[in-house]
Short mmCIF file of C-alpha atoms and ligand atoms in Angstrom, two decimals:
data_model
loop_
_atom_site.label_atom_id
_atom_site.label_comp_id
_atom_site.label_asym_id
_atom_site.label_seq_id
_atom_site.Cartn_x
_atom_site.Cartn_y
_atom_site.Cartn_z
CA MET D 1 7.45 25.19 11.54
CA THR D 2 6.54 28.30 12.86
CA ASN D 3 8.50 30.42 15.52
CA LEU D 4 6.95 32.29 18.26
CA ASN D 5 6.68 35.68 17.79
CA GLU D 6 4.63 38.43 20.16
CA THR D 7 1.41 37.64 18.88
CA HIS D 8 1.91 34.31 21.03
CA ASP D 9 2.74 36.59 23.97
CA PRO D 10 0.28 35.35 27.38
CA ALA D 11 -0.08 38.92 28.79
CA LEU D 12 -1.78 40.23 25.92
CA ALA D 13 -4.67 41.65 26.30
CA SER D 14 -7.80 42.88 23.56
CA TRP D 15 -9.83 45.46 23.39
CA VAL D 16 -12.37 43.10 22.92
CA GLU D 17 -13.00 42.64 26.31
CA SER D 18 -14.61 38.75 25.96
CA ALA D 19 -11.46 38.18 24.53
CA ASN D 20 -9.67 38.14 27.74
CA ALA D 21 -12.75 35.95 30.02
CA PRO D 22 -9.93 32.86 30.70
CA GLU D 23 -12.14 30.43 29.23
CA SER D 24 -12.62 32.26 26.05
CA ASP D 25 -11.68 30.46 23.10
CA PHE D 26 -10.92 32.98 20.88
CA PRO D 27 -8.76 35.59 23.16
CA ILE D 28 -5.87 37.33 20.72
CA GLN D 29 -3.37 34.81 20.66
CA ASN D 30 -5.58 32.57 18.49
CA LEU D 31 -7.23 34.58 15.85
CA PRO D 32 -8.72 31.87 13.60
CA TYR D 33 -10.60 32.38 10.50
CA GLY D 34 -13.80 31.92 9.24
CA LEU D 35 -16.21 32.86 6.92
CA TYR D 36 -20.09 34.14 8.34
CA ARG D 37 -23.00 36.27 7.09
CA GLU D 38 -25.34 38.21 9.49
CA ALA D 39 -27.68 35.27 10.85
CA GLY D 40 -30.88 35.37 8.12
CA SER D 41 -29.59 37.86 5.61
CA GLY D 42 -28.92 35.24 2.99
CA ASP D 43 -25.67 37.42 2.24
CA PRO D 44 -22.91 36.26 0.90
CA GLY D 45 -20.46 34.84 3.18
CA ARG D 46 -17.44 37.33 4.52
CA VAL D 47 -14.66 36.64 6.42
CA GLY D 48 -14.69 37.37 9.64
CA VAL D 49 -11.83 36.92 12.57
CA ALA D 50 -13.05 35.45 16.48
CA ILE D 51 -12.14 37.07 19.08
CA GLY D 52 -13.74 36.57 21.96
CA ASP D 53 -17.08 36.32 21.45
CA GLN D 54 -17.70 38.53 18.51
CA ILE D 55 -16.74 38.61 15.24
CA LEU D 56 -14.56 40.97 13.12
CA ASP D 57 -14.77 42.01 9.48
CA VAL D 58 -11.40 41.49 8.38
CA THR D 59 -12.27 43.40 4.73
CA THR D 60 -13.89 46.87 7.50
CA ALA D 61 -10.63 46.15 8.79
CA ALA D 62 -7.87 46.16 5.93
CA ALA D 63 -8.90 49.89 5.85
CA GLU D 64 -7.24 50.18 9.35
CA MET D 65 -3.92 48.57 6.97
CA SER D 66 -0.72 49.36 5.75
CA GLY D 67 1.99 47.75 3.75
CA ALA D 68 2.21 43.88 3.58
CA ALA D 69 -0.75 43.53 6.07
CA LYS D 70 -2.97 45.78 3.91
CA ASP D 71 -1.64 43.42 0.95
CA ALA D 72 -2.71 40.42 2.55
CA ALA D 73 -5.96 41.72 4.57
CA GLU D 74 -7.25 42.48 0.91
CA LEU D 75 -6.51 38.53 -0.22
CA CYS D 76 -9.99 38.68 2.31
CA ASN D 77 -12.53 39.95 -0.02
CA GLY D 78 -13.99 37.04 -1.71
CA GLU D 79 -16.77 34.69 -0.28
CA THR D 80 -13.82 31.80 0.83
CA LEU D 81 -10.51 31.79 2.04
CA ASN D 82 -8.74 30.36 -0.52
CA GLU D 83 -7.02 33.27 -1.87
CA LEU D 84 -5.13 33.73 1.60
CA MET D 85 -4.94 29.90 2.17
CA SER D 86 -2.90 30.23 -1.62
CA ALA D 87 -1.12 33.00 -0.22
CA GLY D 88 1.34 31.06 2.17
CA ASN D 89 3.59 31.54 5.53
CA GLY D 90 4.18 35.80 4.60
CA ALA D 91 1.33 36.75 3.90
CA TRP D 92 -0.48 34.87 6.50
CA SER D 93 1.85 35.81 9.46
CA VAL D 94 1.85 39.42 8.45
CA LEU D 95 -1.81 39.43 8.38
CA ARG D 96 -1.73 38.20 12.33
CA ALA D 97 0.94 40.35 13.16
CA GLY D 98 -1.87 43.33 11.43
CA LEU D 99 -5.19 41.99 13.26
CA SER D 100 -2.77 41.35 16.36
CA GLY D 101 -2.06 44.98 16.87
CA LEU D 102 -5.63 46.27 15.73
CA LEU D 103 -7.54 44.25 17.94
CA ARG D 104 -5.14 44.63 21.37
CA GLU D 105 -5.02 47.29 24.37
CA GLY D 106 -4.97 50.29 23.07
CA GLY D 107 -5.79 49.67 19.81
CA PRO D 108 -8.15 51.50 17.17
CA ALA D 109 -11.20 50.68 19.02
CA ASP D 110 -13.10 53.46 17.74
CA ALA D 111 -12.75 52.58 14.01
CA LEU D 112 -13.48 49.14 13.75
CA LEU D 113 -16.38 48.93 16.36
CA GLY D 114 -18.28 48.83 13.58
CA ALA D 115 -16.66 46.03 12.07
CA LEU D 116 -17.44 43.88 14.84
CA THR D 117 -20.72 41.59 14.60
CA ALA D 118 -21.86 39.19 17.67
CA GLN D 119 -21.25 35.74 17.26
CA ALA D 120 -24.30 35.02 18.68
CA ASP D 121 -26.03 37.47 15.84
CA ALA D 122 -24.36 34.93 13.37
CA GLU D 123 -24.27 32.71 10.56
CA MET D 124 -20.97 30.64 10.08
CA LEU D 125 -20.79 28.77 7.14
CA VAL D 126 -17.99 26.62 5.96
CA PRO D 127 -15.16 28.53 5.18
CA ALA D 128 -13.44 27.45 2.05
CA ASN D 129 -13.84 25.72 -1.59
CA ILE D 130 -12.80 22.53 -0.69
CA GLY D 131 -12.16 20.79 -3.60
CA ASP D 132 -11.03 17.48 -2.16
CA PHE D 133 -11.03 15.11 1.27
CA SER D 134 -8.81 12.57 2.01
CA ASP D 135 -9.37 11.20 5.62
CA PHE D 136 -6.15 9.24 7.58
CA TRP D 137 -6.17 6.64 10.08
CA ALA D 138 -3.38 8.40 12.00
CA SER D 139 -3.84 7.11 15.50
CA LEU D 140 -2.69 3.80 16.26
CA THR D 141 -4.09 3.09 18.99
CA HIS D 142 -7.91 3.27 16.67
CA ALA D 143 -6.36 1.67 14.00
CA THR D 144 -5.71 -1.51 16.59
CA ASN D 145 -9.10 -0.99 18.47
CA ALA D 146 -10.86 -1.42 14.65
CA GLY D 147 -8.44 -4.14 13.38
CA LYS D 148 -9.29 -6.02 17.08
CA ILE D 149 -12.92 -5.75 16.25
CA ASN D 150 -11.94 -7.22 13.03
CA ARG D 151 -9.84 -8.55 12.93
CA PRO D 152 -9.09 -10.59 16.80
CA ASP D 153 -6.19 -12.40 15.82
CA ASN D 154 -4.76 -10.10 13.36
CA PRO D 155 -5.37 -6.57 14.95
CA LEU D 156 -2.54 -4.31 12.66
CA LEU D 157 -2.17 -4.46 9.38
CA PRO D 158 1.37 -5.15 7.96
CA ASN D 159 1.53 -1.79 6.39
CA TYR D 160 0.52 0.71 9.01
CA LYS D 161 3.66 1.09 10.43
CA HIS D 162 5.61 1.54 6.92
CA LEU D 163 2.65 4.69 5.76
CA PRO D 164 0.29 6.77 6.47
CA ILE D 165 -2.88 5.14 5.20
CA ALA D 166 -5.97 7.31 3.92
CA TYR D 167 -9.08 7.12 1.48
CA HIS D 168 -9.53 9.33 -0.71
CA ALA D 169 -13.50 10.59 0.22
CA ARG D 170 -15.51 13.61 -0.55
CA SER D 171 -16.48 16.88 0.01
CA SER D 172 -19.72 17.92 -1.12
CA SER D 173 -20.84 16.94 1.64
CA PHE D 174 -19.62 19.44 4.41
CA GLY D 175 -21.77 20.96 6.92
CA VAL D 176 -20.60 23.26 9.15
CA SER D 177 -21.66 23.09 12.83
CA GLY D 178 -25.23 23.47 13.74
CA THR D 179 -26.20 21.48 10.11
CA ALA D 180 -27.75 18.64 11.42
CA VAL D 181 -27.73 15.39 9.64
CA ARG D 182 -30.06 13.35 7.93
CA ARG D 183 -29.32 9.02 8.91
CA PRO D 184 -28.77 7.41 5.65
CA GLU D 185 -30.37 4.31 4.33
CA GLY D 186 -28.50 1.89 2.49
CA GLN D 187 -27.36 -1.54 2.07
CA VAL D 188 -26.75 -4.24 5.34
CA LYS D 189 -26.14 -7.55 6.02
CA PRO D 190 -27.55 -8.28 8.90
CA PRO D 191 -25.23 -10.73 11.29
CA GLY D 192 -26.25 -14.31 10.43
CA ALA D 193 -28.79 -13.50 7.10
CA ASP D 194 -28.57 -15.17 4.00
CA SER D 195 -29.11 -11.52 2.29
CA PRO D 196 -28.65 -7.76 2.39
CA VAL D 197 -31.69 -5.52 2.56
CA PHE D 198 -32.16 -1.59 2.10
CA LYS D 199 -32.60 -0.16 5.32
CA PRO D 200 -32.36 3.10 7.48
CA CYS D 201 -28.84 2.80 9.44
CA ALA D 202 -28.58 0.85 12.81
CA ARG D 203 -25.44 1.36 13.52
CA LEU D 204 -24.86 5.44 13.46
CA ASP D 205 -21.52 6.89 14.75
CA TYR D 206 -19.37 9.33 14.46
CA GLU D 207 -15.26 10.06 14.58
CA MET D 208 -13.69 12.57 16.32
CA GLU D 209 -10.68 13.94 14.17
CA LEU D 210 -8.72 16.94 13.15
CA GLY D 211 -8.78 18.61 9.47
CA LEU D 212 -6.29 20.31 8.20
CA TYR D 213 -6.00 22.90 5.80
CA ILE D 214 -3.21 22.81 2.81
CA GLY D 215 -2.54 26.25 2.15
CA PRO D 216 0.47 26.67 -1.33
CA GLY D 217 -0.61 23.22 -3.30
CA ASN D 218 2.27 21.78 -4.80
CA ASP D 219 2.26 21.38 -8.73
CA ILE D 220 1.08 17.73 -10.24
CA GLY D 221 4.59 15.41 -10.11
CA SER D 222 6.25 17.21 -7.52
CA PRO D 223 6.33 15.98 -4.16
CA ILE D 224 6.25 17.98 -0.83
CA ALA D 225 9.56 17.12 0.72
CA LEU D 226 9.12 16.61 5.16
CA ASP D 227 10.64 19.13 6.20
CA ASP D 228 8.28 21.89 4.04
CA ALA D 229 5.30 20.16 4.46
CA GLU D 230 3.91 22.48 6.78
CA GLU D 231 4.47 24.88 4.34
CA HIS D 232 1.76 23.91 2.90
CA LEU D 233 -0.77 23.78 5.71
CA PHE D 234 -3.05 26.56 6.18
CA GLY D 235 -4.73 25.99 10.05
CA VAL D 236 -7.17 22.87 11.20
CA CYS D 237 -10.20 22.25 12.46
CA VAL D 238 -12.37 19.83 13.98
CA LEU D 239 -13.99 17.39 12.27
CA ASN D 240 -16.70 14.62 12.23
CA ASP D 241 -16.53 12.10 9.65
CA TRP D 242 -19.94 10.81 9.89
CA SER D 243 -19.99 6.63 9.41
CA ALA D 244 -22.98 4.18 8.88
CA ARG D 245 -20.68 0.98 10.53
CA ASP D 246 -23.44 -1.19 9.00
CA ILE D 247 -23.46 0.00 5.39
CA GLN D 248 -19.68 -0.14 5.12
CA ALA D 249 -19.20 -3.05 6.87
CA TRP D 250 -20.93 -5.19 3.96
CA GLU D 251 -19.64 -2.82 1.19
CA TYR D 252 -16.40 -1.89 1.95
CA VAL D 253 -13.75 -5.33 0.94
CA PRO D 254 -12.04 -4.58 -1.10
CA LEU D 255 -12.31 -1.27 -2.32
CA GLY D 256 -13.12 0.82 0.96
CA PRO D 257 -15.50 3.32 2.31
CA PHE D 258 -18.59 4.87 0.30
CA GLN D 259 -21.90 4.90 1.41
CA GLY D 260 -20.78 4.52 5.02
CA LYS D 261 -18.93 7.44 4.73
CA ASN D 262 -20.33 10.01 1.97
CA PHE D 263 -23.85 10.93 3.36
CA ALA D 264 -22.06 14.13 5.63
CA ASN D 265 -18.80 15.41 6.70
CA THR D 266 -19.48 18.16 9.55
CA ILE D 267 -16.43 20.89 10.15
CA SER D 268 -16.24 23.13 13.05
CA PRO D 269 -16.34 26.81 11.63
CA TRP D 270 -13.15 28.33 12.38
CA VAL D 271 -10.09 27.81 11.05
CA VAL D 272 -7.05 27.99 13.54
CA THR D 273 -4.49 28.74 11.97
CA MET D 274 -0.97 26.55 12.44
CA GLU D 275 1.18 30.43 13.57
CA ALA D 276 -1.51 30.11 16.29
CA LEU D 277 -0.76 26.53 17.18
CA ALA D 278 2.88 27.54 17.56
CA PRO D 279 3.40 27.54 21.41
CA PHE D 280 1.40 23.93 21.65
CA ARG D 281 3.80 21.86 19.22
CA THR D 282 5.76 18.92 20.34
CA PRO D 283 7.94 16.25 19.60
CA ALA D 284 6.17 13.25 16.61
CA TYR D 285 4.90 9.82 18.28
CA GLU D 286 7.41 7.79 20.03
CA ARG D 287 7.65 5.14 17.81
CA ALA D 288 8.49 1.54 19.58
CA ALA D 289 12.12 -0.36 19.56
CA ASP D 290 10.88 -3.02 17.40
CA ASP D 291 8.90 -0.44 15.05
CA PRO D 292 9.99 -0.31 11.16
CA ALA D 293 12.52 2.07 10.76
CA LEU D 294 10.81 4.97 8.68
CA MET D 295 11.98 5.80 5.35
CA PRO D 296 13.85 8.78 4.81
CA TYR D 297 11.23 10.45 2.89
CA LEU D 298 9.13 9.82 6.46
CA ALA D 299 11.86 10.65 8.35
CA SER D 300 13.74 14.52 9.85
CA ASP D 301 14.98 15.41 12.74
CA ALA D 302 12.77 17.94 12.63
CA ASN D 303 9.54 16.19 11.90
CA ALA D 304 11.06 13.80 15.21
CA ALA D 305 11.34 17.03 17.32
CA ALA D 306 8.37 18.96 17.06
CA GLY D 307 5.55 17.05 14.81
CA GLY D 308 3.60 16.73 17.08
CA ILE D 309 0.46 19.36 17.93
CA ASP D 310 -1.13 19.38 21.42
CA ILE D 311 -4.68 19.54 20.71
CA LYS D 312 -7.23 18.04 23.44
CA LEU D 313 -9.85 16.57 21.38
CA GLU D 314 -13.46 15.82 23.94
CA VAL D 315 -17.14 14.77 22.43
CA LEU D 316 -19.99 14.94 23.81
CA ILE D 317 -23.85 13.83 23.20
CA SER D 318 -26.85 15.52 24.21
CA SER D 319 -30.31 13.33 23.59
CA ALA D 320 -33.36 15.08 22.86
CA LYS D 321 -34.20 13.97 26.47
CA MET D 322 -31.33 15.56 28.24
CA ARG D 323 -32.06 18.44 26.12
CA ALA D 324 -35.56 19.15 27.38
CA ALA D 325 -34.76 18.37 31.23
CA GLY D 326 -32.29 21.25 30.60
CA THR D 327 -28.85 18.77 31.53
CA PRO D 328 -25.76 19.78 29.94
CA PRO D 329 -24.34 16.91 27.34
CA ALA D 330 -22.01 13.74 28.55
CA LEU D 331 -18.81 13.51 27.93
CA ILE D 332 -18.16 10.54 26.32
CA GLY D 333 -14.43 10.62 24.94
CA ALA D 334 -11.19 12.82 25.09
CA SER D 335 -8.39 11.82 23.38
CA ARG D 336 -4.62 13.86 22.42
CA PHE D 337 -3.79 14.40 19.02
CA LYS D 338 -0.10 14.63 19.65
CA ASP D 339 -0.53 10.97 20.33
CA MET D 340 -1.33 10.02 16.76
CA TYR D 341 1.53 7.42 15.36
CA TRP D 342 1.69 10.01 12.11
CA THR D 343 2.35 13.57 12.34
CA ALA D 344 0.24 16.13 9.95
CA ALA D 345 3.58 16.40 7.67
CA GLN D 346 3.38 13.07 7.44
CA LEU D 347 0.33 13.05 6.14
CA VAL D 348 1.06 15.53 3.83
CA THR D 349 4.09 13.98 2.92
CA GLN D 350 2.78 10.91 1.96
CA HIS D 351 -0.92 12.75 0.32
CA THR D 352 1.80 13.52 -2.50
CA ALA D 353 4.88 10.83 -2.79
CA SER D 354 3.34 9.81 -5.68
CA GLY D 355 3.56 12.62 -7.09
CA CYS D 356 -0.52 13.84 -6.33
CA ASN D 357 -1.05 17.44 -6.01
CA LEU D 358 -2.86 19.42 -3.54
CA ARG D 359 -5.27 22.58 -3.77
CA PRO D 360 -5.56 25.27 -1.57
CA GLY D 361 -8.38 24.65 0.09
CA ASP D 362 -8.37 21.12 0.48
CA LEU D 363 -8.75 19.26 3.60
CA LEU D 364 -6.46 16.24 4.69
CA GLY D 365 -9.23 14.28 7.73
CA SER D 366 -6.31 12.61 10.54
CA GLY D 367 -8.51 9.95 10.94
CA THR D 368 -10.34 9.00 14.50
CA VAL D 369 -8.19 10.54 17.63
CA SER D 370 -8.73 7.86 20.16
CA ASP D 371 -7.10 6.65 23.32
CA GLU D 372 -5.96 3.81 25.19
CA ASP D 373 -8.91 4.06 27.49
CA SER D 374 -10.57 6.73 25.75
CA PHE D 375 -12.00 6.90 22.16
CA GLY D 376 -13.39 8.81 19.49
CA SER D 377 -15.68 6.54 18.45
CA LEU D 378 -18.63 4.21 19.14
CA LEU D 379 -17.21 1.97 17.47
CA GLU D 380 -15.01 1.47 19.81
CA THR D 381 -16.84 2.49 22.76
CA SER D 382 -19.58 0.21 22.62
CA TRP D 383 -16.88 -2.12 21.22
CA ALA D 384 -18.91 -2.55 17.74
CA GLY D 385 -21.95 -3.25 20.01
CA SER D 386 -21.33 -5.44 22.12
CA ARG D 387 -21.08 -2.79 25.35
CA THR D 388 -23.84 -0.40 26.21
CA PHE D 389 -23.20 2.89 28.56
CA THR D 390 -26.23 4.91 29.63
CA LEU D 391 -26.33 8.55 28.54
CA PRO D 392 -28.22 11.24 32.28
CA CYS D 393 -31.99 10.79 32.18
CA GLY D 394 -31.65 7.29 31.33
CA GLY D 395 -31.04 6.83 27.31
CA GLU D 396 -28.83 3.39 26.65
CA ARG D 397 -26.65 3.08 23.80
CA THR D 398 -24.26 1.09 22.02
CA PHE D 399 -24.65 3.38 18.67
CA LEU D 400 -26.60 6.88 17.95
CA GLU D 401 -30.61 7.53 18.34
CA ASP D 402 -32.35 9.77 16.52
CA GLY D 403 -32.81 13.14 18.39
CA ASP D 404 -28.60 13.20 19.47
CA GLU D 405 -26.33 16.15 19.52
CA VAL D 406 -23.05 14.84 18.90
CA ILE D 407 -21.02 17.71 20.16
CA MET D 408 -16.89 17.88 19.28
CA ARG D 409 -14.37 20.24 20.96
CA GLY D 410 -10.82 21.40 20.96
CA TYR D 411 -8.03 23.17 22.88
CA CYS D 412 -4.65 23.87 23.70
CA GLU D 413 -2.91 24.24 26.52
CA ALA D 414 0.85 24.74 27.57
CA ASP D 415 2.92 26.25 30.47
CA GLY D 416 3.69 30.16 29.02
CA ALA D 417 0.63 30.06 26.66
CA ARG D 418 -2.57 31.57 26.62
CA ARG D 419 -4.97 28.85 26.48
CA ILE D 420 -6.61 28.56 23.10
CA GLY D 421 -10.03 26.62 21.89
CA LEU D 422 -10.75 25.26 18.14
CA GLY D 423 -14.94 26.04 19.23
CA GLU D 424 -17.31 23.62 18.71
CA CYS D 425 -18.73 20.97 15.74
CA ARG D 426 -22.07 20.08 16.94
CA ALA D 427 -24.63 18.47 14.82
CA GLU D 428 -27.93 16.67 15.79
CA VAL D 429 -29.08 13.26 14.42
CA LEU D 430 -32.43 13.27 12.19
CA PRO D 431 -34.45 10.59 11.48
CA SER D 432 -34.23 8.89 8.08
MN1 LIG B 501 -12.68 8.63 9.34
#
């Protein structure tokens, strides 16, 4: 786990004034990476770092650096973050220190003004070539709730507390925040019907998750030990794992999710590095005394002491009516990543336990982040459609309607640290 260093100093301020506003997601203590271009230009993407409401072009900034920091900045010359991701902790840390030095008060503002683009004038792209995507199920609360809905007598399956469960998902349908999502059609079997029908999804849902980007990969046949796992994690984003519950319900036994999950995933555009998250580390979830003992490959003192990350996640809905009336989005759920039953490191280790190889830019989804009384999916909020909730401007909901915009946000706060944000993951539902 990354130690605190001078880049985390809450007293640091930037010559980019907007970064010093207390509510900014992107103060100088954050420095997340993304891929951007001038809106409408059709240019290939360039690697940038968010600072306040601006983006600094890392390639241009490299000219102001020297030595190892310059070498690391030059890993950003391509059209994705994969090269930087593959370079590992040493390069990441020296580049962060270099960017922090350039952007802080007293840095070379005159030389870098021309390398800034206002975020309002930029179009963000999927930041990495995401080769593979696997989606976990690491929240005990979510797994228990989903289990109660499907199996009231036997909510939690017997494997849950022994290993982090996941399914292998798709990366081809990833879109960055702002990309609309079309309501899928598929085969569903309505309750009580004798046979299935093919129709637009009537139970369209979101899953509020944390996305974890892999840095350096591992060779096939070489599992990653738990205490090495974080060296293979580059950073995080907010992830919406869109879910068609009625399609999923009919297809998922016995091989798991397929059409109910493969039509879209939405990610926030900025990748907040593991180093930026250092002030927000927490102990791992405290397992109950009667939970099964962890097998040795999933247990370590370091993981127990600081395997958690205190990231707060929120999901909001804005209906078409609300937007027309100028009404702000309504908060539907808020929960904390630190309460997940399995840590980020345990997900990496479990993924490679068989010898499976991960590659730079692969993404792991955490699974829906739900607390006891505030949920990261409408499956739980509406208890599978049995409880309605009402949006401002009069919309009653169980699942999503066309025109609804789903907005997810993440941020971190801790005593003695500057608040940082993950930014937004936003998408509107279009008719099928
Ligand atoms: Mn999911």
